[in-house]
Coordinates of C-alpha atoms (C1' of nucleotides) in Angstrom, one line a residue:
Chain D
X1 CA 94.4 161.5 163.1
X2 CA 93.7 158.8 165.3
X3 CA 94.0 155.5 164.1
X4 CA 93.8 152.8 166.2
X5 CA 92.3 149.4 166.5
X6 CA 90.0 150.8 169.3
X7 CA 88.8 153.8 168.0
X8 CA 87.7 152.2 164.6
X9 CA 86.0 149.6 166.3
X10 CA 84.1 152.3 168.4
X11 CA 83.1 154.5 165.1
X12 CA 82.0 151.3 163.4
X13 CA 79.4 151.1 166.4
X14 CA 78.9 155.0 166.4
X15 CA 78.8 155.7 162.7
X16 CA 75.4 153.7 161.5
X17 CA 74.3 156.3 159.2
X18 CA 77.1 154.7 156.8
X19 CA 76.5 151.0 155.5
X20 CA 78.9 148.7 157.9
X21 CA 80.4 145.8 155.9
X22 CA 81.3 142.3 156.9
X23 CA 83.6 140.2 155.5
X24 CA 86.2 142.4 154.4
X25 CA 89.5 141.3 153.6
X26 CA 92.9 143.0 153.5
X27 CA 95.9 141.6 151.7
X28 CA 99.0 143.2 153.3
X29 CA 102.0 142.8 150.9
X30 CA 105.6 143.8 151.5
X31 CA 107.0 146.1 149.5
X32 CA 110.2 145.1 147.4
X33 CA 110.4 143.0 150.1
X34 CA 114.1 141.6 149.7
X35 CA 115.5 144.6 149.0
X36 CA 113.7 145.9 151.7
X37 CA 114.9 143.9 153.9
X38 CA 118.7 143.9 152.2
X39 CA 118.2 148.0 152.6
X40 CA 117.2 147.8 156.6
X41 CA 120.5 147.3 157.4
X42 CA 122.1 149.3 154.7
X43 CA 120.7 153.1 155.5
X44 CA 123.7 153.8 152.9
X45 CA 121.3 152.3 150.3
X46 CA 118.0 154.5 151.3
X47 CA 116.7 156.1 148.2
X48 CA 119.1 153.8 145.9
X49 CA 118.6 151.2 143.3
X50 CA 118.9 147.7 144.6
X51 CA 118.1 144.2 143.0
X52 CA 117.8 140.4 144.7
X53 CA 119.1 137.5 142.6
X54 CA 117.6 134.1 142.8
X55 CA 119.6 131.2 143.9
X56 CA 122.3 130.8 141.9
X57 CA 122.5 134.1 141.1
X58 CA 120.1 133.5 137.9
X59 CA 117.1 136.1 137.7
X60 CA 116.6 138.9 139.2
X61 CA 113.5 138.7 142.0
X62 CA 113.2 141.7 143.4
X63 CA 114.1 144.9 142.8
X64 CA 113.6 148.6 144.4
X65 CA 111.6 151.4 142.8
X66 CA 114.3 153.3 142.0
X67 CA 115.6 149.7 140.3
X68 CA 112.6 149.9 138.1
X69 CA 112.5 153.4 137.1
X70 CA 116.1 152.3 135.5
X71 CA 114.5 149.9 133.2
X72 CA 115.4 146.8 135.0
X73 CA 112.5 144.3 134.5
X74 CA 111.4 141.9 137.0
X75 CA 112.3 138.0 136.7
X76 CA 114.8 138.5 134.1
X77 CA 118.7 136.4 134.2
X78 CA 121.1 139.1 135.9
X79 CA 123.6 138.5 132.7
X80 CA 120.8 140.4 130.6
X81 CA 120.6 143.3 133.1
X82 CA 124.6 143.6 133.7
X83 CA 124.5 146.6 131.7
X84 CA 122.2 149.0 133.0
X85 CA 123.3 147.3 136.7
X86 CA 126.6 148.8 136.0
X87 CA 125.6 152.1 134.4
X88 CA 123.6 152.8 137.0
X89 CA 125.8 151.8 140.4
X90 CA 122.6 149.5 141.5
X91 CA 123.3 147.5 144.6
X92 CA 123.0 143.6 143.9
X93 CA 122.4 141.0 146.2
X94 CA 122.4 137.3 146.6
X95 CA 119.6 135.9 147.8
X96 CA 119.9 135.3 151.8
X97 CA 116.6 134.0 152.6
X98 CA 118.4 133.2 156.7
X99 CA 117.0 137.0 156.5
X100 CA 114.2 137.3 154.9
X101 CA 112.7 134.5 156.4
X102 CA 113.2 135.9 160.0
X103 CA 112.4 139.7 158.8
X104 CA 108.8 137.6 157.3
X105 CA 108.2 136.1 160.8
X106 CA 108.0 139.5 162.7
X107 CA 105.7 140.9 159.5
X108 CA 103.0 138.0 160.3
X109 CA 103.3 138.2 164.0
X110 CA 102.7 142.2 163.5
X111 CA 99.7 141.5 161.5
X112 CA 98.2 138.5 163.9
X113 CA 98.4 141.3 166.8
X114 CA 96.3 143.5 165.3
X115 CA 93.9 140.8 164.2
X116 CA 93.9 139.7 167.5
X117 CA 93.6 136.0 166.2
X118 CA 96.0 133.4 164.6
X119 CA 93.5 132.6 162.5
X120 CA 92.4 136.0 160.9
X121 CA 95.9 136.1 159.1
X122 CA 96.3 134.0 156.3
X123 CA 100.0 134.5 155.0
X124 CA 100.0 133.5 151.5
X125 CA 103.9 133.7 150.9
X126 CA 107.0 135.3 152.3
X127 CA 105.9 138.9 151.6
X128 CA 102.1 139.1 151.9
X129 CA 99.5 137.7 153.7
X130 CA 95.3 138.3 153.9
X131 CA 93.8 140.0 157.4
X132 CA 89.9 139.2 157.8
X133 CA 88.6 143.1 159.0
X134 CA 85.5 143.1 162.1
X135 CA 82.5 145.1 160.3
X136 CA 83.1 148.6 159.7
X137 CA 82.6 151.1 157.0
X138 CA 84.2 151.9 153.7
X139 CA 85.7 155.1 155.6
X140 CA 87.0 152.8 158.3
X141 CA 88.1 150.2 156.2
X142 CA 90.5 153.1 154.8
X143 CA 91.7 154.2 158.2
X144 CA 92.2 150.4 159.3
X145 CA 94.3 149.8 155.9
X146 CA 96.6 152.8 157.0
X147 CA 96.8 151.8 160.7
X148 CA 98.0 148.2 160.0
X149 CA 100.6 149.8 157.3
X150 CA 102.0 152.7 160.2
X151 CA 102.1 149.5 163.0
X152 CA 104.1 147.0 160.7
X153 CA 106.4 149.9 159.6
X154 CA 106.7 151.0 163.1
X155 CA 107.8 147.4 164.8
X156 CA 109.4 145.9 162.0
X157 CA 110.8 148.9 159.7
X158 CA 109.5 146.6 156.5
X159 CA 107.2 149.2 154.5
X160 CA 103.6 147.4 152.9
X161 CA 101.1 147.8 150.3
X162 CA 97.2 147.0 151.8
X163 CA 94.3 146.9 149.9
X164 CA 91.0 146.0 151.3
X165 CA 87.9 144.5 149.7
X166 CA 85.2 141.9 149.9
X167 CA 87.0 139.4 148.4
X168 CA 90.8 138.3 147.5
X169 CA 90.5 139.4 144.3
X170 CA 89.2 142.9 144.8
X171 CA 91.8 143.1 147.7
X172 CA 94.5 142.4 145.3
X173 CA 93.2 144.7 142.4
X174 CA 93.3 147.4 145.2
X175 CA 96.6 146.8 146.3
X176 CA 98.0 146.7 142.8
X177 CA 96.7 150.5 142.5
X178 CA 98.1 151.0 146.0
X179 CA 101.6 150.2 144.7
X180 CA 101.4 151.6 141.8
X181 CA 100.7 155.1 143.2
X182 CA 102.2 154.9 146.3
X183 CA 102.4 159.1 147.0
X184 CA 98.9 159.6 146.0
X185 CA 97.4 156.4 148.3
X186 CA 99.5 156.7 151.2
X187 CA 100.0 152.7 150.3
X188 CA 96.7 152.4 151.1
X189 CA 93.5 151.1 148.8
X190 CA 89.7 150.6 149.4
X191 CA 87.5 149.0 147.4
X192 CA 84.2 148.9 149.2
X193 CA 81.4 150.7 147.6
X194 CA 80.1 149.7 144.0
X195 CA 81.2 153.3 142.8
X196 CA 85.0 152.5 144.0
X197 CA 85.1 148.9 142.3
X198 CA 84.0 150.5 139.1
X199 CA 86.2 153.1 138.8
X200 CA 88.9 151.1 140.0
X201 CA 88.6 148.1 137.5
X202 CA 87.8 150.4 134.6
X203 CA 91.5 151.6 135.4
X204 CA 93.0 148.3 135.4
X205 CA 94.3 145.8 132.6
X206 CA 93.2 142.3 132.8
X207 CA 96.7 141.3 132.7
X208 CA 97.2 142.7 136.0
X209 CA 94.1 140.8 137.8
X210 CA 95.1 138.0 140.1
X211 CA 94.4 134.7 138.2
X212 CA 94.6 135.9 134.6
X213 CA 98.1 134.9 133.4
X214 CA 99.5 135.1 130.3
X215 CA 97.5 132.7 128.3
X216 CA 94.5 134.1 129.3
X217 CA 95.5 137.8 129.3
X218 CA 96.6 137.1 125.6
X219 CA 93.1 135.9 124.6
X220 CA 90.8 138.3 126.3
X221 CA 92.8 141.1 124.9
X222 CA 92.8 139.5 121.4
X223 CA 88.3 138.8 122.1
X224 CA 88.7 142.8 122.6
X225 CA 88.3 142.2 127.0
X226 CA 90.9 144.7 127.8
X227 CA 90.0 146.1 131.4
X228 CA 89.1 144.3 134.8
X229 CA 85.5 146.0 134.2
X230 CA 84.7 144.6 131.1
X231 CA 86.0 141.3 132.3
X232 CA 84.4 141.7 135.5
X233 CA 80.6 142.1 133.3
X234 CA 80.7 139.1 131.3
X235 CA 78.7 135.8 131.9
X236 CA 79.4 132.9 134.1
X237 CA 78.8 130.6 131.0
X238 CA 81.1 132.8 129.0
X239 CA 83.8 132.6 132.1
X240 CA 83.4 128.8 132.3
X241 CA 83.5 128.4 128.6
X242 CA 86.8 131.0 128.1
X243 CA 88.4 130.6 131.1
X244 CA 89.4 127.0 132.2
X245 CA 86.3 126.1 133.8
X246 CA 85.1 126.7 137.7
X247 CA 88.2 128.9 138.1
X248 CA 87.4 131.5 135.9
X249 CA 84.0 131.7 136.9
X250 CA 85.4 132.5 140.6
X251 CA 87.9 135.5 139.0
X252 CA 84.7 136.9 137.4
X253 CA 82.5 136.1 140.8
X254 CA 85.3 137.6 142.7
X255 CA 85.0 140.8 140.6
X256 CA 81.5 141.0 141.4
X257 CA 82.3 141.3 144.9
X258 CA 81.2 137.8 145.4
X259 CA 83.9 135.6 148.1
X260 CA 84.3 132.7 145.6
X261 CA 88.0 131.6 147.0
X262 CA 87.9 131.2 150.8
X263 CA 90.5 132.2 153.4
X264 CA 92.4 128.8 154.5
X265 CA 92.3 127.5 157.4
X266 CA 96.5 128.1 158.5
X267 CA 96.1 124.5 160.3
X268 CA 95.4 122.5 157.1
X269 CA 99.0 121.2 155.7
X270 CA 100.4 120.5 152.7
X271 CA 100.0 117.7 150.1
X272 CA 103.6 117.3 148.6
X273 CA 107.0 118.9 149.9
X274 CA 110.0 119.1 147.3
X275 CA 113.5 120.7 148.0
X276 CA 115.2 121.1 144.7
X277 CA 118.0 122.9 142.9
X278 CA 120.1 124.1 140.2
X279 CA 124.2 122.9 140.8
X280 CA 126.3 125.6 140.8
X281 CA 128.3 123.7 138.1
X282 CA 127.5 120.9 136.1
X283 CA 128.4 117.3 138.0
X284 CA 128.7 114.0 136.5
X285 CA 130.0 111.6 139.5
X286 CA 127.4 109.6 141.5
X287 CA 128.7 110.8 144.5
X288 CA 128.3 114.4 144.3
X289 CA 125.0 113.8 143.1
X290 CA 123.8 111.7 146.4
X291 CA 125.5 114.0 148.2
X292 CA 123.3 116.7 146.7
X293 CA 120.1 114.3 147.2
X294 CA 120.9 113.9 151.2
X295 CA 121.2 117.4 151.6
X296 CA 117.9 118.4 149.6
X297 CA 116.3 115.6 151.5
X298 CA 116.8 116.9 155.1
X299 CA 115.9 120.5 154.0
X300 CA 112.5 118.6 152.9
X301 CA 112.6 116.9 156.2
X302 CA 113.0 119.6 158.2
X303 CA 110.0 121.5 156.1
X304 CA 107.8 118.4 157.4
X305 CA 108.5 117.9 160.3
X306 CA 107.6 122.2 160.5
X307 CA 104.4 121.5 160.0
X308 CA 104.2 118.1 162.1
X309 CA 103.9 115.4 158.8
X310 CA 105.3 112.3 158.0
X311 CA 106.2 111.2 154.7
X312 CA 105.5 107.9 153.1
X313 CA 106.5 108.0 149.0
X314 CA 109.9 110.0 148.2
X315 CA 110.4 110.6 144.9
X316 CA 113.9 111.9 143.2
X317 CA 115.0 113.9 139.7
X318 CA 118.1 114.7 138.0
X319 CA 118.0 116.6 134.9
X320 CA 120.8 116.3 132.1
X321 CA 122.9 119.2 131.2
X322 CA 121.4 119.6 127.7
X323 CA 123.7 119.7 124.7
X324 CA 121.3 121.0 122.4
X325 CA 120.8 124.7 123.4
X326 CA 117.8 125.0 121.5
X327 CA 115.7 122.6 123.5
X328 CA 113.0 125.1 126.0
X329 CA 114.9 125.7 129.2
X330 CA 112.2 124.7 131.1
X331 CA 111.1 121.2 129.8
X332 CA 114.5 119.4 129.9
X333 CA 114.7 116.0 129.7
X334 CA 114.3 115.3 133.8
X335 CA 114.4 111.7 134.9
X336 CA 112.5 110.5 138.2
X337 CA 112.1 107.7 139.9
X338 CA 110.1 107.0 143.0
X339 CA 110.0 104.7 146.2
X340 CA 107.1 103.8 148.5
X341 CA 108.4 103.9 152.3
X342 CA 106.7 100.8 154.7
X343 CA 105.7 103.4 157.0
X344 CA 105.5 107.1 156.8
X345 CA 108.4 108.7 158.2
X346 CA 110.3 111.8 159.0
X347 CA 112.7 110.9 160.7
X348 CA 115.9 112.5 158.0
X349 CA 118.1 109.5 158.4
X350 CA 115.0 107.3 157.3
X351 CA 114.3 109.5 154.5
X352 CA 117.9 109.9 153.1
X353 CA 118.9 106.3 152.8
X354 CA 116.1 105.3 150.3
X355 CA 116.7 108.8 148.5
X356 CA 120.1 108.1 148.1
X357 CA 119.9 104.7 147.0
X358 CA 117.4 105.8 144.3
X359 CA 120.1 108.0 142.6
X360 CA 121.6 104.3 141.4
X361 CA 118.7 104.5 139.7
X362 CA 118.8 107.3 137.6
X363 CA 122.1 108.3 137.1
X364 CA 124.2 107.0 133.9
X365 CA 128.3 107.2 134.1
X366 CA 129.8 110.1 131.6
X367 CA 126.8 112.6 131.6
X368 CA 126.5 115.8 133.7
X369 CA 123.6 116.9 135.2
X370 CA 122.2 120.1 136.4
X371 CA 119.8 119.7 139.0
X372 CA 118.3 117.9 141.4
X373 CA 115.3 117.3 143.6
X374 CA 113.6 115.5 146.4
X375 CA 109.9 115.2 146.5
X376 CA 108.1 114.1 149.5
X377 CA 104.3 113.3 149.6
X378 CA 101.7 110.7 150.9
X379 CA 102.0 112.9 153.6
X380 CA 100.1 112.0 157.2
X381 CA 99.8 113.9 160.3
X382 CA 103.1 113.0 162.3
X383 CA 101.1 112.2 165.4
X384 CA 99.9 109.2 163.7
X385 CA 103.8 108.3 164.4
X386 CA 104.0 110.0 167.7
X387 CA 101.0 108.3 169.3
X388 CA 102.0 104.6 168.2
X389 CA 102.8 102.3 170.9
X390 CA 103.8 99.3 168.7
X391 CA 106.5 101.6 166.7
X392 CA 109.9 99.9 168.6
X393 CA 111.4 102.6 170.7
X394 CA 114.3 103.3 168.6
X395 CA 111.6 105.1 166.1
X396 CA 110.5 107.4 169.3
X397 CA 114.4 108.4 169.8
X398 CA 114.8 109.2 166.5
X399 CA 112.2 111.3 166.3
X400 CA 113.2 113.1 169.7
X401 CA 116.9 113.6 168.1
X402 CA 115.3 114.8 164.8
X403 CA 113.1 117.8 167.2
X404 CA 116.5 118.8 168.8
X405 CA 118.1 119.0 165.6
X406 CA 115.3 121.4 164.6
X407 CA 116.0 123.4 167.0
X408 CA 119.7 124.0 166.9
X409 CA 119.6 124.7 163.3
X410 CA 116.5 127.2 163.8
X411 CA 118.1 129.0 166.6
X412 CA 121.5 129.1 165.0
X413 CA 120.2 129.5 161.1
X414 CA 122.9 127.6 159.7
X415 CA 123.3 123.5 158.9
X416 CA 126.0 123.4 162.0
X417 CA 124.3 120.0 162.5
X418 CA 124.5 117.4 159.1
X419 CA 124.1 113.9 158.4
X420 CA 127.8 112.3 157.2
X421 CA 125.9 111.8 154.2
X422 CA 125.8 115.4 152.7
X423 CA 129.4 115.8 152.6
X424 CA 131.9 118.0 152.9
X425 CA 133.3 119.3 149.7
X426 CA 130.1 120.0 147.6
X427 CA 131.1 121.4 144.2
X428 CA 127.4 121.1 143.5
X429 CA 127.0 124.0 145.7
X430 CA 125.4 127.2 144.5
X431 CA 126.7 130.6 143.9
X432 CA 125.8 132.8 146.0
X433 CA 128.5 135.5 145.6
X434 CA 126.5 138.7 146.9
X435 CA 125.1 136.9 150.1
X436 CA 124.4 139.8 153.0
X437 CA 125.0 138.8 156.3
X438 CA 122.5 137.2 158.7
X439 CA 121.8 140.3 160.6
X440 CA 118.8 139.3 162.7
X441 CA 120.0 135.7 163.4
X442 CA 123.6 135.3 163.6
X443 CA 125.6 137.1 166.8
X444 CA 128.7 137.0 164.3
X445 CA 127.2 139.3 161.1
X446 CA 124.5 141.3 163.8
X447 CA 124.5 144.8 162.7
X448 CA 126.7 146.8 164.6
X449 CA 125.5 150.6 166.3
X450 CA 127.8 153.1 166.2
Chain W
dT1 C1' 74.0 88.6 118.4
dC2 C1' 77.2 92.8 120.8
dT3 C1' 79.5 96.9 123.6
dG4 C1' 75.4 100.4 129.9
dG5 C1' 76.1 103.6 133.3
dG6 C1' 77.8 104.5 137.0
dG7 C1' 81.8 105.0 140.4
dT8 C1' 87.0 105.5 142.0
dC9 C1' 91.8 106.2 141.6
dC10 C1' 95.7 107.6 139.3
dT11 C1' 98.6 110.4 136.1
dA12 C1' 99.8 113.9 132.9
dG13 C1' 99.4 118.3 131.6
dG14 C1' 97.9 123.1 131.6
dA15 C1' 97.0 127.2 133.9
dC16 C1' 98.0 130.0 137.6
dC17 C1' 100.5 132.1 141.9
dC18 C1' 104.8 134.1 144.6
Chain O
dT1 C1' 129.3 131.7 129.0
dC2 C1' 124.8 133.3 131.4
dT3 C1' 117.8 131.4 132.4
dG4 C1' 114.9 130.2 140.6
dG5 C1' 112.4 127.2 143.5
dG6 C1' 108.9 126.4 145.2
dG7 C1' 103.6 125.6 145.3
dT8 C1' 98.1 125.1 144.0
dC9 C1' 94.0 123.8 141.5
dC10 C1' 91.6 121.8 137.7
dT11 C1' 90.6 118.7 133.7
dA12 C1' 90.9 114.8 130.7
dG13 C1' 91.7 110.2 130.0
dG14 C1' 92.8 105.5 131.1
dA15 C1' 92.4 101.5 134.2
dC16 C1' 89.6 99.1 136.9
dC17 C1' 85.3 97.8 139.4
dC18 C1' 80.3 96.5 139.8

DNA sequence: TCTGGGGTCCTAGGACCC
DNA sequence: TCTGGGGTCCTAGGACCC
């Protein structure tokens, strides 16, 4: 079977005795993509259960097939799945995102070669990403899906999920029966015609349809709206009325078959950028604490300056070590201040000083905290910076040393460079005790061939 | 005596996603 | 003992303005 870009674009010329559609979308999607990844350079591991714990070694966040079929569930703290980790000889793994990060890079760059445009890719997170398709048929549709999953396979050995459909939600309901029977699909989904949406959604529970969560999975089920199809059938006045408004119209539109969330445009940049985290052990000096705000600041930094933005409001937290066990884990009592900057910066050194000096702030002698976090927003385009003649010249050397210090740390993956104000012990540090190595980006831990 | 009909901006909170 | 770290979008309500 030939599948290439070339030929399918040729048959969709050919072939107009079948309906050619426009429009169609593929969302490509990494397969237990950490472990994937952690298993690339393990071959030992092939066929083997492996899980991916979350920073600190919390929760597990991904986990192989063979993982799952030993009953360890998805997102849950690693102490509650010690048991059947052990029983079972699964291979667990600290987070190492150095890794996945790179391993993500090479997916995208796959998939914008075979679009043949930056802009036909929009990668939606580390493991998955939506492909607009040229106009072909519901039969080419299927060989495209499986072309794009052999090419990424082939140049990055990272295996994928692709379903294809008119619109992101459709894409995604395919791709959730893709994965789930990945023998009988090849990996592959397509739902193009009416007959293939119906039978798919009639198959599928509305708790596994991309934008109905919890809440609103609980109350369709409990209206008696169990599948996607029966969902997919009901009005836009019962959507807006049910569902939280002009969003759960679009999940119903999108059913339909009708593009109600747009691809993004990959220029367009954020509103907001936070860098936060969990200590690895309580802390209750000051100084640790700042310490642990400089270094989350120039992560932040170093995210905005990635997408060329300055900064103009930073805002800090700290969160309490809670005494009472009983309070809900996830609305502690988190204090935040904020401070509005004269001009929008992000220059790291410009950004730590005020983040620092907003810890005074917040923290109170004698209590421990948990967590902390640096939140960067009022963001503007950094060429409004750049372009500014009246800025003293200082501000353009700082910004000059801030791009070189980008690109040491991105070519050597590590914080080899820091500001004096991170320091040097950090007892706040995280646990990360079943960290790979950096294969792809570190000569030191490169896979060795024997 | 009596209390319009807009508009904007901001914040908090809820829901969702990975 | 032990529970990630990001994000987005939407709505409601209050403050303020004319």
């Amino acid at each position: 079977m030939a599948s290439t870009v070339e030929s399918i674009q040729q048959q969709a010329v050919v072939a107009d005795a079948d309906l050619v559609y426009t429009g169609l979308k593929a969302i490509v999607d990494c397969n237990s993509f950490y472990c994937s990844c952690e298993r690339l350079f393990k071959p030992a591991l092939k066929n083997k259960p492996v899980v991916v714990l979350s920073n600190n070694d919390g929760c597990i966040v991904s986990r192989s097939d063979e993982a799952t079929q030993c009953g360890i569930q998805m997102a849950i703290p690693y102490f509650m799945a010690r048991q059947i980790i052990e029983t079972h000889d699964v291979a667990v793994f600290s987070s190492n995102y150095t890794l996945y990060g790179d391993l993500s890079w090479r997916v995208m760059e796959t998939l914008r070669m075979i679009a043949g445009a930056r802009e036909k890719v929009e990668v939606y997170s580390v493991d998955e990403a939506f492909v607009m398709l040229p106009a072909m048929t519901a039969l080419q549709a299927e060989a495209y899906a499986l072309y794009i999953r052999q090419t990424v396979e082939q140049w990055t050995g990272i295996s994928v999920s692709v379903g294809v459909a008119a619109t992101k939600t459709l894409a995604k309901a395919a791709n959730y029966l893709a994965k789930k029977n990945k023998s009988g699909t090849r990996c592959v989904a397509v739902l193009v015609t009416p007959e293939q949406q119906r039978i798919a959604l009639q198959s599928i529970r509305v708790n596994n349809i991309w934008g109905v969560g919890r809440a609103y999975a609980n109350k369709l089920i409990n209206m008696g709206i169990t599948s996607a199809w029966e969902l997919r059938n009901m009005s836009d006045q019962w959507a807006h009325a049910q569902l939280g408004g002009v969003t759960g119209v679009r999940v119903v539109h999108e059913l339909r078959g009708e593009p109600s969330i747009e691809m993004k445009d990959p220029l367009k940049t954020k509103k907001m950028i936070a860098s936060t985290r969990m200590f690895g052990s309580p802390v209750n000096d000051i100084l640790s604490i700042q310490e642990a705000i400089a270094t989350y600041t120039s992560l932040a930094a170093r995210k905005l300056r990635r997408q060329y933005c300055a900064a103009r409001t930073i805002s800090i937290f700290i969160v309490p070590k809670e005494e009472d066990h009983s309070v809900d884990f996830h609305h502690g009592p988190i204090k935040s201040t904020y401070t509005t900057l004269a001009s929008a910066t992000s220059a790291t050194n410009e950004l730590i000083k005020p983040a620092v000096e907003l810890v005074e702030r917040l923290y109170e002698p004698g209590r421990f905290y948990k967590k902390a976090g640096v939140m960067l927003s009022e963001l503007v385009p950094d060429t409004s910076i750049q372009g500014n003649l009246f800025e003293p010249e200082s501000k353009n050397k700082s910004r000059f040393l801030m791009d070189m210090m980008d690109n040491i740390n991105f070519s050597m993956r590590s914080d080899i460079l820091k500001f004096a104000a991170s320091g040097t012990h950090r007892n706040w540090k995280m646990r990360q005790e079943k960290r790979s190595l950096r294969h792809t980006t570190r000569w030191e831990e490169m896979f060795e061939v024997r």
